[in-house]
mmCIF file of C-alpha atoms in Angstrom:
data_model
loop_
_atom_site.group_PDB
_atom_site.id
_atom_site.type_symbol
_atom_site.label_atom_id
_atom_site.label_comp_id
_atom_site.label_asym_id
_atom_site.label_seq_id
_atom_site.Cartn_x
_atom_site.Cartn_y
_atom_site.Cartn_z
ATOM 1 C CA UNK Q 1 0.000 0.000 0.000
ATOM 2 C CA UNK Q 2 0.747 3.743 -0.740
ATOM 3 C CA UNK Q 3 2.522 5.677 2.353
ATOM 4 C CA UNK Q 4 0.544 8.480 3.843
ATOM 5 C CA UNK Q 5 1.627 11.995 3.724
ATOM 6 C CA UNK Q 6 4.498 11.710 6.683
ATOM 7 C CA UNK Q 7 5.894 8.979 5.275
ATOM 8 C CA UNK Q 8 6.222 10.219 1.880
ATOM 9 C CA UNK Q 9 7.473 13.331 3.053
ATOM 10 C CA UNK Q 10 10.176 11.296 5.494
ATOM 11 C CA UNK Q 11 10.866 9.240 2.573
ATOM 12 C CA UNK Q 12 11.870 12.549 0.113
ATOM 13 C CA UNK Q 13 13.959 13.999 2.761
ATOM 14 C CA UNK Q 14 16.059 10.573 3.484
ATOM 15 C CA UNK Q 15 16.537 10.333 -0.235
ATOM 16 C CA UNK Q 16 17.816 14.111 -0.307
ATOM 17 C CA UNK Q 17 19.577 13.790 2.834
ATOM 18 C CA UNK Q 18 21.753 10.959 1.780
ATOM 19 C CA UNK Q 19 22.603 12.178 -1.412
ATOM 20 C CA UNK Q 20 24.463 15.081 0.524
ATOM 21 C CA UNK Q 21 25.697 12.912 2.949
ATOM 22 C CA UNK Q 22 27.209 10.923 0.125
ATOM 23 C CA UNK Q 23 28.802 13.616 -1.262
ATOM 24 C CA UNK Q 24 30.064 14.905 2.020
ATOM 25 C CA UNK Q 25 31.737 11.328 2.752
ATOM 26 C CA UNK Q 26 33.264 11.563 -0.753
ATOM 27 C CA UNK Q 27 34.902 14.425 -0.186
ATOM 28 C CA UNK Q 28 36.369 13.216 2.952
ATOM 29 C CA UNK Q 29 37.742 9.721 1.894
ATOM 30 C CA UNK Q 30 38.891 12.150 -1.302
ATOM 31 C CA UNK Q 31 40.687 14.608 0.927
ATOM 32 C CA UNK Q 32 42.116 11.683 2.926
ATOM 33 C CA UNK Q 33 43.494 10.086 -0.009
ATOM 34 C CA UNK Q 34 45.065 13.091 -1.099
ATOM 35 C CA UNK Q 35 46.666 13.818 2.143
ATOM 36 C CA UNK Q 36 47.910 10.096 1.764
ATOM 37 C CA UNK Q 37 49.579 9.810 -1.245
ATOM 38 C CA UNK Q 38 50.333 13.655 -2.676
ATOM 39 C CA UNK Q 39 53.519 14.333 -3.707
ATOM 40 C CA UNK Q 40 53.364 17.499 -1.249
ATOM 41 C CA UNK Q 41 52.456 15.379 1.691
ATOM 42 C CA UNK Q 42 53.761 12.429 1.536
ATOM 43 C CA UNK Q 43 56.764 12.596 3.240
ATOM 44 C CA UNK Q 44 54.886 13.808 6.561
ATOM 45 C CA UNK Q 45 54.327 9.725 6.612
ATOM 46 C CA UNK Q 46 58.218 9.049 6.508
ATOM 47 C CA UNK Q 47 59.463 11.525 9.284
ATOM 48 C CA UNK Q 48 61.001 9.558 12.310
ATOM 49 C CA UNK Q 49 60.063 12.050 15.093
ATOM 50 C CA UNK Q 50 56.637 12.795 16.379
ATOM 51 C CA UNK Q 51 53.628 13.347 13.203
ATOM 52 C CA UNK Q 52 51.762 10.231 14.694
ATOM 53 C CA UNK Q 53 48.736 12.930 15.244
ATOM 54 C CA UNK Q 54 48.868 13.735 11.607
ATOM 55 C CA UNK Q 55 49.061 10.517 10.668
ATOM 56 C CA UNK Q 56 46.102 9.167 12.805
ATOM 57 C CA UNK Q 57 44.260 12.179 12.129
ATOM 58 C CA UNK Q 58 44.456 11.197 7.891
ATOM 59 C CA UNK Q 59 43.717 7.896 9.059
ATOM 60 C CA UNK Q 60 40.664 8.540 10.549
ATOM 61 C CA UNK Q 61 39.669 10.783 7.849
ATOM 62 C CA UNK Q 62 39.835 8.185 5.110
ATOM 63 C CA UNK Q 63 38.057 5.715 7.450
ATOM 64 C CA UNK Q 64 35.075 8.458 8.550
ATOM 65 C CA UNK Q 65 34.748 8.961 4.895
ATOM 66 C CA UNK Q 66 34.069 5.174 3.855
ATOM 67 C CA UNK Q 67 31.676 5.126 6.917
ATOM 68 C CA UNK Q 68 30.028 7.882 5.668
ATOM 69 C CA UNK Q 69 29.547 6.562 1.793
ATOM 70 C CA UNK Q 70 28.461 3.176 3.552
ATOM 71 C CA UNK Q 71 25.816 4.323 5.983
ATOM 72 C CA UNK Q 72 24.298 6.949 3.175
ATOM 73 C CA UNK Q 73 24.449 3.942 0.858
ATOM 74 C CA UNK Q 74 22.039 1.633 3.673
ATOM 75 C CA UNK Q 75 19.747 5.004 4.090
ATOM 76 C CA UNK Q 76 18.881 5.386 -0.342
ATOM 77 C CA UNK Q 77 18.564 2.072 -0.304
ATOM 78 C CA UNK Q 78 16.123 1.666 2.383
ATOM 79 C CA UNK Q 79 13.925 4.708 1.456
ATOM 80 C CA UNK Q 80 14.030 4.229 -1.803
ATOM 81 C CA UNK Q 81 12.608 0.770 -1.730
ATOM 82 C CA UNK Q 82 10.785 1.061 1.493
ATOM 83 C CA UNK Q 83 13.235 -1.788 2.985
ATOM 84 C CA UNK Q 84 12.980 -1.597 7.042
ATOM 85 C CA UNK Q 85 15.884 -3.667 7.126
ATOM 86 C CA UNK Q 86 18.125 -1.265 5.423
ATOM 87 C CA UNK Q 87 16.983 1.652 7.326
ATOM 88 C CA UNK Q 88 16.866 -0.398 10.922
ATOM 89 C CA UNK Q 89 21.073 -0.349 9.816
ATOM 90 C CA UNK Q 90 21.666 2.934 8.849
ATOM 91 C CA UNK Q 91 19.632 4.075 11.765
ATOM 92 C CA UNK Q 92 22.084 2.228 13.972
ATOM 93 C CA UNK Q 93 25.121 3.493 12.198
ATOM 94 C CA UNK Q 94 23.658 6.897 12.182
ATOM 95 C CA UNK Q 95 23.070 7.083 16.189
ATOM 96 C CA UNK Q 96 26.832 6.167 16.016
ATOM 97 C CA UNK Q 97 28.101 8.929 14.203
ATOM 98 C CA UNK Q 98 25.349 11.176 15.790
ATOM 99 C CA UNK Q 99 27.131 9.854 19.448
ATOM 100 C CA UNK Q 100 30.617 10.229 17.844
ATOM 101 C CA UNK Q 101 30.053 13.770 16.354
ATOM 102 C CA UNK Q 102 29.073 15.115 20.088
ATOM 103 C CA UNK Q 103 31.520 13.714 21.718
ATOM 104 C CA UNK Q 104 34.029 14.780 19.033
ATOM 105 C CA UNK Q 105 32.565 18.656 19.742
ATOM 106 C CA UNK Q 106 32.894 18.131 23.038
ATOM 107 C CA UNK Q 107 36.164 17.231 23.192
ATOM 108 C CA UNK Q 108 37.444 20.001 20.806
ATOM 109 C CA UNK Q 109 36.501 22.158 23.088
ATOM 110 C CA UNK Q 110 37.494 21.121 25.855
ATOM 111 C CA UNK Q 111 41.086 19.716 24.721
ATOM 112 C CA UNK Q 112 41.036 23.050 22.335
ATOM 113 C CA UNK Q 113 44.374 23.765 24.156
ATOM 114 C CA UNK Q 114 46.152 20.589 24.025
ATOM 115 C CA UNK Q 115 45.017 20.033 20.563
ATOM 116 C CA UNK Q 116 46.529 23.066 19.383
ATOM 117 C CA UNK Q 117 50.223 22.491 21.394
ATOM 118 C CA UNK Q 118 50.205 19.352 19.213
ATOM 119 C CA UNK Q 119 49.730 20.704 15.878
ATOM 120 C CA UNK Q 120 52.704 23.632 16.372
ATOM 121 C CA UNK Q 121 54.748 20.350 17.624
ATOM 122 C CA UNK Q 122 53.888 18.832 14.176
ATOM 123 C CA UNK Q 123 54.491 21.860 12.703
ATOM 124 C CA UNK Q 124 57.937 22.326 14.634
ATOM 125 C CA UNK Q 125 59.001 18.348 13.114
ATOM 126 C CA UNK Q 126 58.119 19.192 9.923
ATOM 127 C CA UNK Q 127 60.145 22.423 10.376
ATOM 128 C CA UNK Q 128 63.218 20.742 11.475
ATOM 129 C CA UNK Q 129 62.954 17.692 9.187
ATOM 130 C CA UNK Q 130 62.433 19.995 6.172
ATOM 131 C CA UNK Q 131 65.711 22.060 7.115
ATOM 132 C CA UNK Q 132 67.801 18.730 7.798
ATOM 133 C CA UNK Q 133 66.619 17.024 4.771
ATOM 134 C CA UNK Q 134 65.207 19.317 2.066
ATOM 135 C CA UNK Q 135 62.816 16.770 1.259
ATOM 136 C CA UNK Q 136 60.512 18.893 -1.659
ATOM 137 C CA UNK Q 137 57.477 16.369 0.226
ATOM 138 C CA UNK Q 138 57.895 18.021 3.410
ATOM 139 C CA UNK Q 139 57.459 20.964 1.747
ATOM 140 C CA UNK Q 140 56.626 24.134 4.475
ATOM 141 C CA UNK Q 141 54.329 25.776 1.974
ATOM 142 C CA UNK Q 142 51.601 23.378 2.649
ATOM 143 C CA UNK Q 143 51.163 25.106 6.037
ATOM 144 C CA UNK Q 144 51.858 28.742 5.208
ATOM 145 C CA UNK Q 145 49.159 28.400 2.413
ATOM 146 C CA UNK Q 146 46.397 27.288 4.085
ATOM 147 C CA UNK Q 147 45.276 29.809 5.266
ATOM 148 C CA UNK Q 148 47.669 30.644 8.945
ATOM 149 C CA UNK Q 149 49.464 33.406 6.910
ATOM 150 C CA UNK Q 150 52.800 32.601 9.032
ATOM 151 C CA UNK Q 151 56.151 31.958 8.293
ATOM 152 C CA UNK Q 152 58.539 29.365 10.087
ATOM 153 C CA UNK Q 153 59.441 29.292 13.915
ATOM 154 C CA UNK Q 154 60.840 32.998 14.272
ATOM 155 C CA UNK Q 155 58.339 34.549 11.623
ATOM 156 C CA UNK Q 156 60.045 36.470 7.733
ATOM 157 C CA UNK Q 157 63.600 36.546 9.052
ATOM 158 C CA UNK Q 158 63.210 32.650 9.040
ATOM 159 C CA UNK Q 159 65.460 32.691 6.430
ATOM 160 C CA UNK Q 160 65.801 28.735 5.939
ATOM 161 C CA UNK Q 161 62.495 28.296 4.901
ATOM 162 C CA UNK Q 162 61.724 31.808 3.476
ATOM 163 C CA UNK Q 163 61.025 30.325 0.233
ATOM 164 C CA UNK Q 164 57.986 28.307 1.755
ATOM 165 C CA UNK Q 165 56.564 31.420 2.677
ATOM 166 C CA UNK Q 166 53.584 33.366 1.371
ATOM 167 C CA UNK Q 167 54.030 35.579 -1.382
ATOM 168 C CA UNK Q 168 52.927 39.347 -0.139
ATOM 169 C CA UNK Q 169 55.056 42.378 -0.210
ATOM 170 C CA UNK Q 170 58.063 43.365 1.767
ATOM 171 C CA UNK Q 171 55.798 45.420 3.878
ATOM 172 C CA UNK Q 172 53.291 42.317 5.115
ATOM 173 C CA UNK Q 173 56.187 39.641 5.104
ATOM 174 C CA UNK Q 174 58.046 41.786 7.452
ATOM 175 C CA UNK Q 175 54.558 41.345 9.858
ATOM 176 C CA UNK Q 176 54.554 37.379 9.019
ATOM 177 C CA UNK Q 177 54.444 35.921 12.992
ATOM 178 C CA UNK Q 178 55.878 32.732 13.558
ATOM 179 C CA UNK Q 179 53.361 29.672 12.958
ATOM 180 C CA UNK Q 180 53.866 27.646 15.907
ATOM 181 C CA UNK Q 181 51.909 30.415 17.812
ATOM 182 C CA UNK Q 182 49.531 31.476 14.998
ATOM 183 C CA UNK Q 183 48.511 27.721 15.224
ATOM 184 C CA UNK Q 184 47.939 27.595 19.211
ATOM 185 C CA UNK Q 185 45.913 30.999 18.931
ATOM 186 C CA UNK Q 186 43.859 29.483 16.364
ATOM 187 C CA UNK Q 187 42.285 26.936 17.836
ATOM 188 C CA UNK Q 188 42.088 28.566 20.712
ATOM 189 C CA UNK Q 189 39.690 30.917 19.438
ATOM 190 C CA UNK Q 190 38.118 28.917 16.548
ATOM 191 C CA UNK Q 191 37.161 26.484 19.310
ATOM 192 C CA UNK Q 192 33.684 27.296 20.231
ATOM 193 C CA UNK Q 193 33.153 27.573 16.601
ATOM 194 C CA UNK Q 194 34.092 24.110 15.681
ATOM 195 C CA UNK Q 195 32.230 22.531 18.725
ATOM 196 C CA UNK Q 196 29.309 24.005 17.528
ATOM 197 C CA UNK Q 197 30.073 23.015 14.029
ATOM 198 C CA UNK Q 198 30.374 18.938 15.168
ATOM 199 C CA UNK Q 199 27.002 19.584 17.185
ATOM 200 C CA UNK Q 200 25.332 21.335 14.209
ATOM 201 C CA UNK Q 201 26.283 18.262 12.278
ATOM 202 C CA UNK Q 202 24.863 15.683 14.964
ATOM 203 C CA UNK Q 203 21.413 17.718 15.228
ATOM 204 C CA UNK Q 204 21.365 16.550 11.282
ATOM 205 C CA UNK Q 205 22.372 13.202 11.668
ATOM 206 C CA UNK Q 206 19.485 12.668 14.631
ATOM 207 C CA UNK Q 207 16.896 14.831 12.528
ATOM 208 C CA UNK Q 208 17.709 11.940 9.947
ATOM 209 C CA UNK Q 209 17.577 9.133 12.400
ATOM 210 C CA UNK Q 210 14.280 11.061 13.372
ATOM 211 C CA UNK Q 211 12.904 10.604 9.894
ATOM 212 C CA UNK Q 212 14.288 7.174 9.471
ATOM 213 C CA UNK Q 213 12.543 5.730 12.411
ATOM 214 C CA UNK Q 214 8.758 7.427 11.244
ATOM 215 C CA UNK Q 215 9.520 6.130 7.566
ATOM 216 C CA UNK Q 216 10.441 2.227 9.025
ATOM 217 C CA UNK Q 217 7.064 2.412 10.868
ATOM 218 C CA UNK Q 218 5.116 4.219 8.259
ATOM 219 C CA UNK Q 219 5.950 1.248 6.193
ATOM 220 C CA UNK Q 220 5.273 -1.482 8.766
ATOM 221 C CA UNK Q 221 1.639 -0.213 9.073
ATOM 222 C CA UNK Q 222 0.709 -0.453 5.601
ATOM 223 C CA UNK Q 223 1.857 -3.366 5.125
ATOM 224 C CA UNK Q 224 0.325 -4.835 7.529
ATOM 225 C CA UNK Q 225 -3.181 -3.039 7.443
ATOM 226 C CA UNK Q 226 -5.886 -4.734 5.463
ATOM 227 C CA UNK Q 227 -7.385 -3.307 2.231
ATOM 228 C CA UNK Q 228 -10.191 -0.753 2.597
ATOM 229 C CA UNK Q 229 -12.922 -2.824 0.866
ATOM 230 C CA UNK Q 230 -13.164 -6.742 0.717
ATOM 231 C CA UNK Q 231 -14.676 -7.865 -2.066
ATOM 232 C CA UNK Q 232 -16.877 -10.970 -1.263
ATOM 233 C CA UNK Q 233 -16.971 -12.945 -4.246
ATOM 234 C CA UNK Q 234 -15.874 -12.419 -7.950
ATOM 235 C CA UNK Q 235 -18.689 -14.198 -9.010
ATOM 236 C CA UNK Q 236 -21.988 -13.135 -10.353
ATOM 237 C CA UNK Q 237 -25.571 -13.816 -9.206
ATOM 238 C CA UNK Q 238 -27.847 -15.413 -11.887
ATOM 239 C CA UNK Q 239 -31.331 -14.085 -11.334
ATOM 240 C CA UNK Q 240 -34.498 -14.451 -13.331
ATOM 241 C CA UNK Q 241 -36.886 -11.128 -12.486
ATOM 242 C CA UNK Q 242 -38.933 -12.376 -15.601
ATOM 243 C CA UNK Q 243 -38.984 -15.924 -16.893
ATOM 244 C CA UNK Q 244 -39.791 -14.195 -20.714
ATOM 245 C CA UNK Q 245 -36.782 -12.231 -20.338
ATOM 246 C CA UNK Q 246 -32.962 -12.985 -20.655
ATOM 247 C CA UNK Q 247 -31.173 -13.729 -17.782
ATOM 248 C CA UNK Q 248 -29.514 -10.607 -15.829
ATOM 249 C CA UNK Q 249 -26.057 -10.952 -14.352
ATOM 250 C CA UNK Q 250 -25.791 -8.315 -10.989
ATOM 251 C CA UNK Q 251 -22.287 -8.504 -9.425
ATOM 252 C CA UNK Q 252 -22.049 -8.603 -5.375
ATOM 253 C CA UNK Q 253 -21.529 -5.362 -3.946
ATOM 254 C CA UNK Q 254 -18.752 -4.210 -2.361
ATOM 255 C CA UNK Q 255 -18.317 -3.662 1.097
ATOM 256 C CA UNK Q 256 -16.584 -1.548 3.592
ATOM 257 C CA UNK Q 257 -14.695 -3.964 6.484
ATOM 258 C CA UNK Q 258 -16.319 -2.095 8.984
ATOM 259 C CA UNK Q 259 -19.614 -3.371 7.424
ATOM 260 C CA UNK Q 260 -18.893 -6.554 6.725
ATOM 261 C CA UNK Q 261 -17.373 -7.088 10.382
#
């Protein structure tokens, strides 16, 4: 039978929902990849002293990403063929990544701090490795481009790595601060921010689950409530009103259940 109005509506905004949430776990097992095996970042895997954040943190972005593709796979799937199967799994996986993402906020904030001492210590390997070695893949410019408008551990009279470092003029590269601290402030300040961003994400993913859950029992009542009318019999009634006439066929009514019960 034919979903009601909440179901169909649940059932549109699943499909639409997962389509994003497809793309959005593309572009993370895409970004991970990238990380993994660019040219520009690849040697942040070979270091010997400590990147093991950076390499966890890729890691888990490659990983989140397949997750991601997986559980928006289960969720078109399920709506689109009204399977409760399929959507009993990506509900599960989805109250997962809904738990995940508020912890994840929670702890960004709160660890906002320690979070950020690590990165300038990744920052200050790289840094070192990069002037030992002169290994193009540990290439400096990779941090001093996105976006942290830095240069090096002392700031422009860095001069081993001034080459790394943004192109402005002389008067804005002699204002370039050192990056180690630009990177501590940052996420010091950008903290609240990006808790709110992990718990704007898991008010989705729960809206979703939301949805999800009234679509899987949308579906279970109609398919197991009975038709509307029962028809009694498919035969016809033979009756003879006048013996000089020709037989008239009359089909059985129809009737409502709550008639016939």
């Amino acid at each position: 039978m034919a979903l009601d109005g909440c179901g169909q509506l649940c059932k549109c905004i699943l499909i639409l929902f997962n389509i994003l949430f497809a793309l959005v776990g593309f572009a993370m097992l895409g970004l991970g990849l990238w990380l993994r095996l660019s040219s520009q970042t690849r040697g942040f895997f070979n270091v010997d002293l400590n990147t093991q954040p950076f390499v966890i943190g890729v890691s888990v972005l490659i990983v989140l990403g397949a997750v991601i593709l997986l559980v928006a796979v289960f969720g078109d799937y399920g709506a689109c063929n009204e399977n409760r199967t399929a959507l009993g799994v990506f509900s599960c996986l989805l109250a997962i990544l809904a738990g995940v993402e508020i912890g994840a906020g929670v702890l960004a904030y709160v660890r906002s701090d320690k979070v950020g001492q690590q990165l300038a210590e990744f920052y200050m390997t790289v840094y070192a490795q990069y002037v030992d070695k002169q290994d193009p893949s540990l290439t400096l410019g990779t941090f001093h481009s996105i976006r942290l408008h830095c240069c090096g551990l002392i700031g422009a009279l860095d001069l081993l790595v001034r080459k790394t470092c943004p192109d402005t003029s002389f008067l804005e590269t002699l204002r370039l601060p050192a990056c180690p601290t630009v990177i501590v402030n940052l996420f010091e300040s950008k903290a609240p921010l990006v808790m709110g961003l992990f718990l704007g994400t898991a008010a989705m993913l729960i809206f979703a689950l939301v949805c999800s859950t009234l679509l899987s029992k949308e579906i279970q009542r109609s398919q197991s409530s009975p038709p509307p009318y029962i028809l009694l019999s498919s035969s016809t009634v033979l009756s003879h009103p006048n013996p000089n006439q020709d037989p008239v066929f009359t089909p059985l009514p129809v009737i409502p259940v709550a008639d016939a019960l």
